[in-house]
PDB file of C-alpha atoms in Angstrom:
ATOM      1  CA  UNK A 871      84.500 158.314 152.069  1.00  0.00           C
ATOM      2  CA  UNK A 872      88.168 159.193 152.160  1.00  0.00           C
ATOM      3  CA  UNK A 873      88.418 157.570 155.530  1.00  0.00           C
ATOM      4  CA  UNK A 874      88.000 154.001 154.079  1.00  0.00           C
ATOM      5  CA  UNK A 875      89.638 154.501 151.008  1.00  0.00           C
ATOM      6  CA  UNK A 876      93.157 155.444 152.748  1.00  0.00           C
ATOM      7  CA  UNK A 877      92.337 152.375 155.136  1.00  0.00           C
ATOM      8  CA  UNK A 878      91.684 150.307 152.098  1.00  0.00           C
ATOM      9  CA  UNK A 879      95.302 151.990 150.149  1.00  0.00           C
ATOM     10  CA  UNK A 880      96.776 150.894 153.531  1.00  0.00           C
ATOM     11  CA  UNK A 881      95.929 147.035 153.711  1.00  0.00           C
ATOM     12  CA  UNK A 882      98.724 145.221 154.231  1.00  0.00           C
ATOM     13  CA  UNK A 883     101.419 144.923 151.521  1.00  0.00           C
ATOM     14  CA  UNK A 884     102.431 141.384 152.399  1.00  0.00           C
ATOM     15  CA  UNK A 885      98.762 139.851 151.846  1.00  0.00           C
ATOM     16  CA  UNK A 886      99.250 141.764 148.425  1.00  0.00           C
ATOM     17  CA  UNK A 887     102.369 139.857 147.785  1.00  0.00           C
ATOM     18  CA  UNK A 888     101.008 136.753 149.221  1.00  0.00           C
ATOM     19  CA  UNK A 889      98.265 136.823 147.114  1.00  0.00           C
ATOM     20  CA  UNK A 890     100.557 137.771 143.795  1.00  0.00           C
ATOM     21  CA  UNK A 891     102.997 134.929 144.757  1.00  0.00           C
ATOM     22  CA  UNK A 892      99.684 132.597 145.205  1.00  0.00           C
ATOM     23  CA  UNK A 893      99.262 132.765 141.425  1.00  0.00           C
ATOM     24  CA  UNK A 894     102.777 132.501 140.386  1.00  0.00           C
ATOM     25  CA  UNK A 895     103.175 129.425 142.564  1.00  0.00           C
ATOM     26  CA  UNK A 896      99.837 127.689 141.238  1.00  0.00           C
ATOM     27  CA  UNK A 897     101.044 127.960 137.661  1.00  0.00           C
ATOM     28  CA  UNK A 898     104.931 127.884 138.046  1.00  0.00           C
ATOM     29  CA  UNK A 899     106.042 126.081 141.325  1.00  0.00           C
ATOM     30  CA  UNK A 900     103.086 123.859 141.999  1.00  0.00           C
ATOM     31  CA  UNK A 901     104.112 121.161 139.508  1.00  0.00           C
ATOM     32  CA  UNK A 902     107.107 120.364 141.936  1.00  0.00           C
ATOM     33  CA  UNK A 903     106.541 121.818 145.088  1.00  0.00           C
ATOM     34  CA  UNK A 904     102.747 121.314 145.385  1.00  0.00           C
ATOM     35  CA  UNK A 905     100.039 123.929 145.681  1.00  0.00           C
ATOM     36  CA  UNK A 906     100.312 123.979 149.269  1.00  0.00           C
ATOM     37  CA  UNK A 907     104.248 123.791 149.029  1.00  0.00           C
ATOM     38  CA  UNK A 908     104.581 120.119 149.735  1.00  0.00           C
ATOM     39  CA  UNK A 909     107.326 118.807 147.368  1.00  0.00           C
ATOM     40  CA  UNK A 910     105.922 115.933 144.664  1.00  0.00           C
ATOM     41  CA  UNK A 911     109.630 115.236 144.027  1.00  0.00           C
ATOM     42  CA  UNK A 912     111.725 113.637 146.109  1.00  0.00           C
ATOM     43  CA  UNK A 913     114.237 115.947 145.049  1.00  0.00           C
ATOM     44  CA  UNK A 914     111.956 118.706 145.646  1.00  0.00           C
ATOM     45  CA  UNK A 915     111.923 121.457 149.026  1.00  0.00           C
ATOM     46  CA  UNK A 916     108.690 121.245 150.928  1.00  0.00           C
ATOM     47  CA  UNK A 917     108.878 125.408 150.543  1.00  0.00           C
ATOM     48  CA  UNK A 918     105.428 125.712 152.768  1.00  0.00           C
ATOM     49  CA  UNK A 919     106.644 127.515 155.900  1.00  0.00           C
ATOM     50  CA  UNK A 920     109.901 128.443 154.886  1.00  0.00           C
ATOM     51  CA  UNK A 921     110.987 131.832 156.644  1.00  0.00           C
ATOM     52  CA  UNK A 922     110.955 134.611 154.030  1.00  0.00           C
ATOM     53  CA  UNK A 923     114.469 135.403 154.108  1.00  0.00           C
ATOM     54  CA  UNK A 924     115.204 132.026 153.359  1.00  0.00           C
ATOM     55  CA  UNK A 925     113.140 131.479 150.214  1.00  0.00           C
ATOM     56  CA  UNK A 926     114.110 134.940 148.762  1.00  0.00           C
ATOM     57  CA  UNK A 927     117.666 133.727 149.401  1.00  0.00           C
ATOM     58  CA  UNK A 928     117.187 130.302 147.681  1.00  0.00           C
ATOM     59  CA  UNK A 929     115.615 131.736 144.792  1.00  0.00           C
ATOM     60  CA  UNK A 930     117.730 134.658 144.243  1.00  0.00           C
ATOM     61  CA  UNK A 931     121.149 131.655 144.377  1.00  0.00           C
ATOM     62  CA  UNK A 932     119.183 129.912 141.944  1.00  0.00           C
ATOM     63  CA  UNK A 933     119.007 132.749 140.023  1.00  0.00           C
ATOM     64  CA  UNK A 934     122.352 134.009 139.980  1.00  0.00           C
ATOM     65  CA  UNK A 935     124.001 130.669 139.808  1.00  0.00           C
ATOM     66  CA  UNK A 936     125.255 130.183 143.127  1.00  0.00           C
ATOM     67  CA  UNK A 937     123.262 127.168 143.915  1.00  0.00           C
ATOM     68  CA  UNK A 938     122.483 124.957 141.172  1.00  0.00           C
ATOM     69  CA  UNK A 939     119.854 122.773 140.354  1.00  0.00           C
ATOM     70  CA  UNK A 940     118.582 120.996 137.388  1.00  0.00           C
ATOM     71  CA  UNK A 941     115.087 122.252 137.244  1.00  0.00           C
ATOM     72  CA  UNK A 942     115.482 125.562 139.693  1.00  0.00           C
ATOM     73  CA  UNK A 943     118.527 126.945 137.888  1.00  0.00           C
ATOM     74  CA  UNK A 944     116.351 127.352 134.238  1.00  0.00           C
ATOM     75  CA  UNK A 945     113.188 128.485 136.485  1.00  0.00           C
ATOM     76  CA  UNK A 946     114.829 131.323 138.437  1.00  0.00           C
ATOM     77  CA  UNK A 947     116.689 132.494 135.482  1.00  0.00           C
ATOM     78  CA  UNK A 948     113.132 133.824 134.490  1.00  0.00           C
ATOM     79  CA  UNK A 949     111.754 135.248 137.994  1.00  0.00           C
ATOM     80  CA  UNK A 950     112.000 138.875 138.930  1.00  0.00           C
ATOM     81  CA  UNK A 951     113.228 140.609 141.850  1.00  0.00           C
ATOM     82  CA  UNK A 952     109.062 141.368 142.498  1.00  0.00           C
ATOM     83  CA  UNK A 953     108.444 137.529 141.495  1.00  0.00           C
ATOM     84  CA  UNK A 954     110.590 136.657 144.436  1.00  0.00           C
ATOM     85  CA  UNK A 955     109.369 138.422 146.763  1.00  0.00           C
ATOM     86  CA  UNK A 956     105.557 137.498 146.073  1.00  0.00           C
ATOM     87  CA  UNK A 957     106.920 133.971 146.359  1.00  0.00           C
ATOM     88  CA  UNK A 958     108.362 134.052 149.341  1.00  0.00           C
ATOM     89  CA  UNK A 959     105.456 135.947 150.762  1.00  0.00           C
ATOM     90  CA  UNK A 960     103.269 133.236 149.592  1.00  0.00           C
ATOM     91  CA  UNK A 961     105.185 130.370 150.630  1.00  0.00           C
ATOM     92  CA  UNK A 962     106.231 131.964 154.206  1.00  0.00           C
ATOM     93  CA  UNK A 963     102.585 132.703 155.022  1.00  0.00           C
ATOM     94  CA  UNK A 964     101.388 128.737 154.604  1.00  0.00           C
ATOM     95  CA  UNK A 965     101.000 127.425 158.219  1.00  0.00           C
ATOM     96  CA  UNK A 966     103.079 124.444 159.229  1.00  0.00           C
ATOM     97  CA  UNK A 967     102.450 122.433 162.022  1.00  0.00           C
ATOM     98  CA  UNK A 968     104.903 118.865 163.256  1.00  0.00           C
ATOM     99  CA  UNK A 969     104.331 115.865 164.734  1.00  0.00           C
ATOM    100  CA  UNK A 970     107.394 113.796 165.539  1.00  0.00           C
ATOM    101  CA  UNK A 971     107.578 110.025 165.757  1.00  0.00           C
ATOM    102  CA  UNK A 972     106.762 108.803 169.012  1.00  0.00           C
TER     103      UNK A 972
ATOM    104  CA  UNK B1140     114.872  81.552 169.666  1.00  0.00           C
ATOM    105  CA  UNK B1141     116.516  81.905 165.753  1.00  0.00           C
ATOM    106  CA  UNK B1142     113.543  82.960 164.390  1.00  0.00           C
ATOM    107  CA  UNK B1143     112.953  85.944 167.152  1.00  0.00           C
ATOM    108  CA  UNK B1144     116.417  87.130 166.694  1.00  0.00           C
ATOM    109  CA  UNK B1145     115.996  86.855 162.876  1.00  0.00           C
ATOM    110  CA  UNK B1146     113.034  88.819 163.567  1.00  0.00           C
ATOM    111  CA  UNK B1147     114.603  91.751 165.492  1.00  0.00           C
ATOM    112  CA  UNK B1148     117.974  91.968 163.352  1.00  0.00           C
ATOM    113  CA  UNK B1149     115.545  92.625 160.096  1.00  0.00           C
ATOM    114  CA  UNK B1150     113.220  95.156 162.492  1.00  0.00           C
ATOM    115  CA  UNK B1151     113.391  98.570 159.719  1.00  0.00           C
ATOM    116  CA  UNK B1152     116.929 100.189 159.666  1.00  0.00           C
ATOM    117  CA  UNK B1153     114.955 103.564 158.775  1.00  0.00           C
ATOM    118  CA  UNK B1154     113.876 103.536 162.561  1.00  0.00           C
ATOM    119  CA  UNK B1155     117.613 102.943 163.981  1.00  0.00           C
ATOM    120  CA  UNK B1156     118.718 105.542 161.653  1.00  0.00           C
ATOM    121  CA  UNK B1157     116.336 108.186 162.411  1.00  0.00           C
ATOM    122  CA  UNK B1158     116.668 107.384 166.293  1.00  0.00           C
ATOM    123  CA  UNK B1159     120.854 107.996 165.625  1.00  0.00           C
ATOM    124  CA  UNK B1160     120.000 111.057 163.605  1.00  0.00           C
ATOM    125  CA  UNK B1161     117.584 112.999 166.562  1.00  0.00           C
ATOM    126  CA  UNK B1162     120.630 112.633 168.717  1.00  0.00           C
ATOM    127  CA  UNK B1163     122.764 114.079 166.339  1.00  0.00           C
ATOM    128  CA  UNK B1164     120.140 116.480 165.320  1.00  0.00           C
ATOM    129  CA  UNK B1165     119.700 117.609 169.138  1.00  0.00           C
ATOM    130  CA  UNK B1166     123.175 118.401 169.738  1.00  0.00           C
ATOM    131  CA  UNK B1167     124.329 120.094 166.427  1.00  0.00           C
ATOM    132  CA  UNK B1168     121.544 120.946 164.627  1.00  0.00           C
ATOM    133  CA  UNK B1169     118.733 122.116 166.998  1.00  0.00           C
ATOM    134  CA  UNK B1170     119.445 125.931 168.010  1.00  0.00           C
ATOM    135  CA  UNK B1171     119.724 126.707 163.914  1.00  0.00           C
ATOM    136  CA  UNK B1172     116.620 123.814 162.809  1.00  0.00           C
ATOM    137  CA  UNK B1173     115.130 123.273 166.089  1.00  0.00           C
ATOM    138  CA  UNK B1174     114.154 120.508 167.967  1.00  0.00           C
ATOM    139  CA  UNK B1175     111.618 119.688 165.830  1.00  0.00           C
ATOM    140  CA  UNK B1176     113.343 120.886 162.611  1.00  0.00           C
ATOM    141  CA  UNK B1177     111.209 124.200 162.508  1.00  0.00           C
ATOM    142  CA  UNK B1178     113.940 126.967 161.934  1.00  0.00           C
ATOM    143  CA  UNK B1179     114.968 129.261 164.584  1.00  0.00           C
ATOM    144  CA  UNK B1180     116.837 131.781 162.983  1.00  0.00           C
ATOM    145  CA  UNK B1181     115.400 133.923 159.361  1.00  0.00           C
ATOM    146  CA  UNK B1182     118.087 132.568 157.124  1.00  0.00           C
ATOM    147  CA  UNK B1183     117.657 128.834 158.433  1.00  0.00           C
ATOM    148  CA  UNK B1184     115.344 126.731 156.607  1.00  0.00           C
ATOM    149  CA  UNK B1185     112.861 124.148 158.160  1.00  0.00           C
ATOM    150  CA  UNK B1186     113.879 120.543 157.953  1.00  0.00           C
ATOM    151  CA  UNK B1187     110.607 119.230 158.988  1.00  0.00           C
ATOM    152  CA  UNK B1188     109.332 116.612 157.169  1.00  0.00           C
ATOM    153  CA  UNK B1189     111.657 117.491 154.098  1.00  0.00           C
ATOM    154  CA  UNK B1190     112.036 114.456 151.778  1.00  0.00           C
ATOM    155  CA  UNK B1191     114.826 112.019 152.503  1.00  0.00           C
ATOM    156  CA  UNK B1192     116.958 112.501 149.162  1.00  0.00           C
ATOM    157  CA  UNK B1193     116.514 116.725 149.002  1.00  0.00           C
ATOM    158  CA  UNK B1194     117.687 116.208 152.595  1.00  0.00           C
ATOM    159  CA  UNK B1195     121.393 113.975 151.505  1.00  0.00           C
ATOM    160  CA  UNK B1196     121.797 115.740 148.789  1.00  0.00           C
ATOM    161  CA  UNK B1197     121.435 119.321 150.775  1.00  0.00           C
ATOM    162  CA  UNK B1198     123.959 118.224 153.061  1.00  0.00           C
ATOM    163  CA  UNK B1199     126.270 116.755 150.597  1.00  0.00           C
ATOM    164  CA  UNK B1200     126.597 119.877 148.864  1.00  0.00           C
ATOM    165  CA  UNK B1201     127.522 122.298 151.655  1.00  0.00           C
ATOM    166  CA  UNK B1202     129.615 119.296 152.700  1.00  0.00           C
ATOM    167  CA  UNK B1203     131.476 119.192 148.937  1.00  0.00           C
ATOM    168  CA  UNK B1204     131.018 123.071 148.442  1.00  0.00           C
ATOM    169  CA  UNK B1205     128.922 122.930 145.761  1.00  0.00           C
ATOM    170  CA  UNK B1206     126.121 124.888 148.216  1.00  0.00           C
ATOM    171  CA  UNK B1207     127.661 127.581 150.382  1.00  0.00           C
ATOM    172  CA  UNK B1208     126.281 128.999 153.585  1.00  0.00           C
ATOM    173  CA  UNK B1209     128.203 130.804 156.323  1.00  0.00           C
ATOM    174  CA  UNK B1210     127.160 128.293 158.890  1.00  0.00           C
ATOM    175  CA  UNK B1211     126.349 125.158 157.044  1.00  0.00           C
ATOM    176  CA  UNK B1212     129.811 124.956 155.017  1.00  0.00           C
ATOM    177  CA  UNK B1213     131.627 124.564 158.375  1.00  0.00           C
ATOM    178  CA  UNK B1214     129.058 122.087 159.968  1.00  0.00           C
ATOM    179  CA  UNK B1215     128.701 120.063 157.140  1.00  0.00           C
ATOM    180  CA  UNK B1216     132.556 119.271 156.923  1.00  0.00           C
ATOM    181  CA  UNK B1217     132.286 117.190 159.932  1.00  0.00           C
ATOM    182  CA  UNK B1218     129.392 115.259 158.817  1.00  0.00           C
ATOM    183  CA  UNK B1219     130.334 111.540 158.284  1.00  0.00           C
ATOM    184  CA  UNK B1220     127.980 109.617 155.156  1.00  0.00           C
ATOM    185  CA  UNK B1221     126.266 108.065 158.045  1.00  0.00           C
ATOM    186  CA  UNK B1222     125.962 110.912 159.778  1.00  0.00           C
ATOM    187  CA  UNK B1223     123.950 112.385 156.759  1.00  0.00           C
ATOM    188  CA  UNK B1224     121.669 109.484 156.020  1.00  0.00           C
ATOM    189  CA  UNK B1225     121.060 109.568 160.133  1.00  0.00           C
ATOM    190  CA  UNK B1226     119.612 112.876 160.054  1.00  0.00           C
ATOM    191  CA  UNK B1227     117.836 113.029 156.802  1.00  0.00           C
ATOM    192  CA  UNK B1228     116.149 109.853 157.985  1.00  0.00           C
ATOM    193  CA  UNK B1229     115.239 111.941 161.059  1.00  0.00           C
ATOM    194  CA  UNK B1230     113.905 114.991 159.509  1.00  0.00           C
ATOM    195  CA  UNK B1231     111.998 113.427 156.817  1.00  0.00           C
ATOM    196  CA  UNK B1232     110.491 111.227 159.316  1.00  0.00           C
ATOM    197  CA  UNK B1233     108.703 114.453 161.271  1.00  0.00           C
ATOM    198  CA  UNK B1234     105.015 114.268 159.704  1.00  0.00           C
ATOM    199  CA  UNK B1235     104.346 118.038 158.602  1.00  0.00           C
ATOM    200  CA  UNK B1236     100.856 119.688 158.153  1.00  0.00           C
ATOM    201  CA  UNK B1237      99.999 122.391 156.321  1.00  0.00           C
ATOM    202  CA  UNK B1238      97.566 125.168 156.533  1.00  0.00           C
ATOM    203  CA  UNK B1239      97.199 127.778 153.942  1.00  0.00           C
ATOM    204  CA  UNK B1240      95.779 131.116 154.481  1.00  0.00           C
ATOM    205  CA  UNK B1241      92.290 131.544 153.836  1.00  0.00           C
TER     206      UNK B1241
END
């Protein structure tokens, strides 16, 4: 079977990440941002959707002190470099569709 | 007709205010956020449906410095107060849904 097991070593690495950041999110983020990445704060980011890029940004400010905020500057102090990047994957891979007032 | 007029001249100022901010929105904000406040470029963020306050207090901050972006610091320095509570009532007012990967 080595056929299927390279296919299998060669899944994709984002759905890895995704999956990773999932977790993370559910016990660490969720509280604020919601599972699905809809805030619960209204001082919260709706993250659900965000581009990649932009979320590892946001988080990696937070982290280094560059942005500030209350609750995200004591939270990022504590995420990884691989945290981040789960995260983002996660977040970045939730569908978002809008409907504008009429 | 007092009690029509009364009527009209207490009609929501959340609706004048998010009407005001889609113009503004259109013109200055659009080929970064969108039309619809879904980003357009990988370091913009989505405005959709973000909450009203996260949305003032975003653009306070690149307008005061305490948030720095190469783009947003420059934008947000022509940004009147009314300006800001225009568009955040805009963008929060975009109903978002949300689809997470199965």
């Amino acid at each position: 079977m080595p056929l299927l097991a390279a296919s299998v070593a060669c899944a994709p690495a984002l759905a890895q990440d995704a999956k990773a950041g999932r977790i993370k999110a559910s016990s660490q983020c969720a509280v604020c941002h919601g599972q699905d990445g809809i805030a619960q704060l209204p001082t919260a980011a709706n993250l659900a959707g965000q581009q990649e890029m932009y979320l590892v940004k946001a988080m990696q400010d937070f982290r280094s002190g560059a942005r500030s905020n209350e609750m995200m500057t004591v939270v990022a102090k504590a995420l990884s470099d691989a945290d981040i990047a789960n995260l983002a994957a996660w977040y970045s891979s939730i569908k978002v569709t809008v409907q504008p007032p009429q």
